[in-house]
Amino acid sequence: FAAPCAIQVAERLRKACPDVPIIYFANGGSPYFSEQVETLAGHIDVIGVDAHMRMEQAAEIIDRLGAGRGSSSPLILQGNVDPYVLRYGDEDTIRQAVRQTIDAAGGAGRHILNLGHGVLQGTPEENVLYFVEEAQTYSGSH
């Protein structure tokens, strides 16, 4: 785990650019997500969740460790629609994945919708359009 280096970089960035949010993402970091939250909370603003972790689980960890909405410096979650859903899914599957991810993260104000790790080569452009349209229009479950 690269925590000491990540903290050092975050501290330098914060000093140089105090108003710029700091985003941390460790691809494949799901097995040690709790440790990332514990160690990096207070140093970063946003933590990425890869596609191998359920967003509900990431949100629970954030809340359990006191880095969520109720804390003085809450961590925002970023992620984690599976890029294979975007690559191979149909329109309904993609839109449902967007809605499910937003809801699982706790809704608006706590989440930056993204893929779990980048757009795969060969992903149809219309699939990216479905993703973006749903992200722009979905207001959360009521």
PDB file of C-alpha atoms in Angstrom:
ATOM      1  CA  PHE A   1       0.000   0.000   0.000  1.00  0.00           C
ATOM      2  CA  ALA A   2       1.389   3.334  -1.038  1.00  0.00           C
ATOM      3  CA  ALA A   3      -0.148   5.370   1.788  1.00  0.00           C
ATOM      4  CA  PRO A   4       2.957   7.293   2.873  1.00  0.00           C
ATOM      5  CA  CYS A   5       3.633   8.478  -0.674  1.00  0.00           C
ATOM      6  CA  ALA A   6      -0.044   9.222  -1.340  1.00  0.00           C
ATOM      7  CA  ILE A   7      -0.237  11.301   1.829  1.00  0.00           C
ATOM      8  CA  GLN A   8       2.944  13.171   0.920  1.00  0.00           C
ATOM      9  CA  VAL A   9       1.601  13.974  -2.558  1.00  0.00           C
ATOM     10  CA  ALA A  10      -1.787  15.001  -1.145  1.00  0.00           C
ATOM     11  CA  GLU A  11      -0.169  17.320   1.400  1.00  0.00           C
ATOM     12  CA  ARG A  12       1.950  18.975  -1.282  1.00  0.00           C
ATOM     13  CA  LEU A  13      -1.047  19.366  -3.577  1.00  0.00           C
ATOM     14  CA  ARG A  14      -3.168  20.799  -0.770  1.00  0.00           C
ATOM     15  CA  LYS A  15      -0.466  23.351   0.061  1.00  0.00           C
ATOM     16  CA  ALA A  16       0.015  24.382  -3.573  1.00  0.00           C
ATOM     17  CA  CYS A  17      -3.669  24.291  -4.583  1.00  0.00           C
ATOM     18  CA  PRO A  18      -5.824  24.512  -1.446  1.00  0.00           C
ATOM     19  CA  ASP A  19      -9.130  24.861  -3.326  1.00  0.00           C
ATOM     20  CA  VAL A  20      -8.619  21.922  -5.692  1.00  0.00           C
ATOM     21  CA  PRO A  21     -10.249  18.634  -4.619  1.00  0.00           C
ATOM     22  CA  ILE A  22      -7.853  15.708  -4.317  1.00  0.00           C
ATOM     23  CA  ILE A  23      -9.025  12.424  -5.835  1.00  0.00           C
ATOM     24  CA  TYR A  24      -7.397   9.095  -4.961  1.00  0.00           C
ATOM     25  CA  PHE A  25      -8.005   5.904  -6.936  1.00  0.00           C
ATOM     26  CA  ALA A  26      -6.210   2.590  -6.540  1.00  0.00           C
ATOM     27  CA  ASN A  27      -7.231   0.214  -9.314  1.00  0.00           C
ATOM     28  CA  GLY A  28      -7.573  -3.196  -7.724  1.00  0.00           C
ATOM     29  CA  GLY A  29      -7.701  -1.584  -4.282  1.00  0.00           C
ATOM     30  CA  SER A  30     -10.991  -3.153  -3.198  1.00  0.00           C
ATOM     31  CA  PRO A  31      -9.428  -5.714  -0.837  1.00  0.00           C
ATOM     32  CA  TYR A  32      -7.944  -2.928   1.271  1.00  0.00           C
ATOM     33  CA  PHE A  33     -10.564  -0.209   0.799  1.00  0.00           C
ATOM     34  CA  SER A  34     -11.143   0.112   4.565  1.00  0.00           C
ATOM     35  CA  GLU A  35      -7.442   0.683   5.135  1.00  0.00           C
ATOM     36  CA  GLN A  36      -7.363   3.313   2.387  1.00  0.00           C
ATOM     37  CA  VAL A  37     -10.255   5.183   3.998  1.00  0.00           C
ATOM     38  CA  GLU A  38      -8.757   4.982   7.489  1.00  0.00           C
ATOM     39  CA  THR A  39      -5.347   6.160   6.325  1.00  0.00           C
ATOM     40  CA  LEU A  40      -6.268   8.769   3.734  1.00  0.00           C
ATOM     41  CA  ALA A  41      -9.326  10.426   5.303  1.00  0.00           C
ATOM     42  CA  GLY A  42      -8.388  14.005   6.074  1.00  0.00           C
ATOM     43  CA  HIS A  43      -5.777  14.033   3.297  1.00  0.00           C
ATOM     44  CA  ILE A  44      -8.006  13.474   0.249  1.00  0.00           C
ATOM     45  CA  ASP A  45     -11.495  14.634  -0.728  1.00  0.00           C
ATOM     46  CA  VAL A  46     -12.639  11.878  -3.067  1.00  0.00           C
ATOM     47  CA  ILE A  47     -11.897   8.160  -3.047  1.00  0.00           C
ATOM     48  CA  GLY A  48     -12.441   6.041  -6.141  1.00  0.00           C
ATOM     49  CA  VAL A  49     -14.094   2.645  -5.940  1.00  0.00           C
ATOM     50  CA  ASP A  50     -13.093   0.093  -8.551  1.00  0.00           C
ATOM     51  CA  ALA A  51     -15.577  -2.195 -10.277  1.00  0.00           C
ATOM     52  CA  HIS A  52     -14.728  -5.140  -8.005  1.00  0.00           C
ATOM     53  CA  MET A  53     -16.445  -3.669  -4.943  1.00  0.00           C
ATOM     54  CA  ARG A  54     -20.141  -3.121  -4.371  1.00  0.00           C
ATOM     55  CA  MET A  55     -20.853   0.589  -3.997  1.00  0.00           C
ATOM     56  CA  GLU A  56     -23.139  -0.187  -1.045  1.00  0.00           C
ATOM     57  CA  GLN A  57     -20.188  -1.761   0.741  1.00  0.00           C
ATOM     58  CA  ALA A  58     -17.949   1.242   0.038  1.00  0.00           C
ATOM     59  CA  ALA A  59     -20.618   3.635   1.362  1.00  0.00           C
ATOM     60  CA  GLU A  60     -21.028   1.527   4.518  1.00  0.00           C
ATOM     61  CA  ILE A  61     -17.267   1.586   5.122  1.00  0.00           C
ATOM     62  CA  ILE A  62     -17.164   5.367   4.702  1.00  0.00           C
ATOM     63  CA  ASP A  63     -20.005   5.763   7.213  1.00  0.00           C
ATOM     64  CA  ARG A  64     -18.660   3.190   9.676  1.00  0.00           C
ATOM     65  CA  LEU A  65     -15.231   4.776   9.778  1.00  0.00           C
ATOM     66  CA  GLY A  66     -16.643   8.243  10.308  1.00  0.00           C
ATOM     67  CA  ALA A  67     -15.533   9.609   6.960  1.00  0.00           C
ATOM     68  CA  GLY A  68     -19.062  10.074   5.583  1.00  0.00           C
ATOM     69  CA  ARG A  69     -21.626  12.837   5.577  1.00  0.00           C
ATOM     70  CA  GLY A  70     -21.603  13.375   9.315  1.00  0.00           C
ATOM     71  CA  SER A  71     -17.875  14.003   9.576  1.00  0.00           C
ATOM     72  CA  SER A  72     -16.213  17.390   9.434  1.00  0.00           C
ATOM     73  CA  SER A  73     -14.346  16.440   6.253  1.00  0.00           C
ATOM     74  CA  PRO A  74     -16.498  13.868   4.444  1.00  0.00           C
ATOM     75  CA  LEU A  75     -15.054  11.667   1.739  1.00  0.00           C
ATOM     76  CA  ILE A  76     -16.959  11.638  -1.516  1.00  0.00           C
ATOM     77  CA  LEU A  77     -17.173   8.326  -3.368  1.00  0.00           C
ATOM     78  CA  GLN A  78     -16.325   8.051  -7.053  1.00  0.00           C
ATOM     79  CA  GLY A  79     -17.133   5.155  -9.346  1.00  0.00           C
ATOM     80  CA  ASN A  80     -17.929   2.389 -10.040  1.00  0.00           C
ATOM     81  CA  VAL A  81     -20.039   1.192 -12.939  1.00  0.00           C
ATOM     82  CA  ASP A  82     -18.414  -1.908 -14.373  1.00  0.00           C
ATOM     83  CA  PRO A  83     -16.711  -0.972 -17.667  1.00  0.00           C
ATOM     84  CA  TYR A  84     -17.792  -4.346 -19.087  1.00  0.00           C
ATOM     85  CA  VAL A  85     -21.426  -3.327 -18.585  1.00  0.00           C
ATOM     86  CA  LEU A  86     -20.714  -0.219 -20.639  1.00  0.00           C
ATOM     87  CA  ARG A  87     -18.845  -2.221 -23.291  1.00  0.00           C
ATOM     88  CA  TYR A  88     -21.282  -5.128 -23.691  1.00  0.00           C
ATOM     89  CA  GLY A  89     -24.568  -4.027 -22.110  1.00  0.00           C
ATOM     90  CA  ASP A  90     -27.693  -2.897 -23.878  1.00  0.00           C
ATOM     91  CA  GLU A  91     -29.302   0.481 -23.240  1.00  0.00           C
ATOM     92  CA  ASP A  92     -31.544  -0.707 -20.401  1.00  0.00           C
ATOM     93  CA  THR A  93     -28.700  -2.514 -18.638  1.00  0.00           C
ATOM     94  CA  ILE A  94     -26.442   0.536 -18.817  1.00  0.00           C
ATOM     95  CA  ARG A  95     -29.119   2.921 -17.564  1.00  0.00           C
ATOM     96  CA  GLN A  96     -30.001   0.564 -14.719  1.00  0.00           C
ATOM     97  CA  ALA A  97     -26.325   0.276 -13.719  1.00  0.00           C
ATOM     98  CA  VAL A  98     -26.086   4.073 -13.545  1.00  0.00           C
ATOM     99  CA  ARG A  99     -29.219   4.333 -11.380  1.00  0.00           C
ATOM    100  CA  GLN A 100     -28.162   1.506  -9.098  1.00  0.00           C
ATOM    101  CA  THR A 101     -24.694   2.985  -8.556  1.00  0.00           C
ATOM    102  CA  ILE A 102     -26.035   6.454  -7.740  1.00  0.00           C
ATOM    103  CA  ASP A 103     -28.559   5.028  -5.280  1.00  0.00           C
ATOM    104  CA  ALA A 104     -26.043   2.662  -3.680  1.00  0.00           C
ATOM    105  CA  ALA A 105     -23.624   5.524  -3.027  1.00  0.00           C
ATOM    106  CA  GLY A 106     -26.275   7.421  -1.119  1.00  0.00           C
ATOM    107  CA  GLY A 107     -27.518   9.674  -3.882  1.00  0.00           C
ATOM    108  CA  ALA A 108     -26.659  13.174  -4.946  1.00  0.00           C
ATOM    109  CA  GLY A 109     -24.033  15.080  -3.020  1.00  0.00           C
ATOM    110  CA  ARG A 110     -22.071  12.040  -1.990  1.00  0.00           C
ATOM    111  CA  HIS A 111     -20.963  10.567  -5.240  1.00  0.00           C
ATOM    112  CA  ILE A 112     -19.189  11.251  -8.516  1.00  0.00           C
ATOM    113  CA  LEU A 113     -20.449   8.785 -11.097  1.00  0.00           C
ATOM    114  CA  ASN A 114     -17.670   7.143 -13.023  1.00  0.00           C
ATOM    115  CA  LEU A 115     -16.594   3.755 -14.283  1.00  0.00           C
ATOM    116  CA  GLY A 116     -14.767   1.322 -12.056  1.00  0.00           C
ATOM    117  CA  HIS A 117     -11.749   1.686 -14.343  1.00  0.00           C
ATOM    118  CA  GLY A 118     -11.937   3.505 -17.663  1.00  0.00           C
ATOM    119  CA  VAL A 119     -13.743   2.951 -20.936  1.00  0.00           C
ATOM    120  CA  LEU A 120     -12.717  -0.274 -22.600  1.00  0.00           C
ATOM    121  CA  GLN A 121     -11.452  -0.219 -26.164  1.00  0.00           C
ATOM    122  CA  GLY A 122     -14.272  -1.061 -28.545  1.00  0.00           C
ATOM    123  CA  THR A 123     -17.031   0.338 -26.321  1.00  0.00           C
ATOM    124  CA  PRO A 124     -19.810   1.549 -28.623  1.00  0.00           C
ATOM    125  CA  GLU A 125     -20.183   5.319 -28.581  1.00  0.00           C
ATOM    126  CA  GLU A 126     -23.959   5.014 -28.166  1.00  0.00           C
ATOM    127  CA  ASN A 127     -23.357   3.101 -24.918  1.00  0.00           C
ATOM    128  CA  VAL A 128     -21.328   6.026 -23.594  1.00  0.00           C
ATOM    129  CA  LEU A 129     -24.213   8.298 -24.605  1.00  0.00           C
ATOM    130  CA  TYR A 130     -26.713   6.179 -22.609  1.00  0.00           C
ATOM    131  CA  PHE A 131     -24.389   6.365 -19.595  1.00  0.00           C
ATOM    132  CA  VAL A 132     -24.032  10.149 -19.813  1.00  0.00           C
ATOM    133  CA  GLU A 133     -27.735  10.777 -20.474  1.00  0.00           C
ATOM    134  CA  GLU A 134     -28.797   8.696 -17.490  1.00  0.00           C
ATOM    135  CA  ALA A 135     -26.192  10.331 -15.255  1.00  0.00           C
ATOM    136  CA  GLN A 136     -27.458  13.778 -16.241  1.00  0.00           C
ATOM    137  CA  THR A 137     -31.155  13.045 -15.805  1.00  0.00           C
ATOM    138  CA  TYR A 138     -31.487  10.561 -12.942  1.00  0.00           C
ATOM    139  CA  SER A 139     -32.385  12.246  -9.666  1.00  0.00           C
ATOM    140  CA  GLY A 140     -32.265   9.210  -7.383  1.00  0.00           C
ATOM    141  CA  SER A 141     -34.825   6.788  -6.056  1.00  0.00           C
ATOM    142  CA  HIS A 142     -37.693   8.347  -4.189  1.00  0.00           C
TER     143      HIS A 142
END
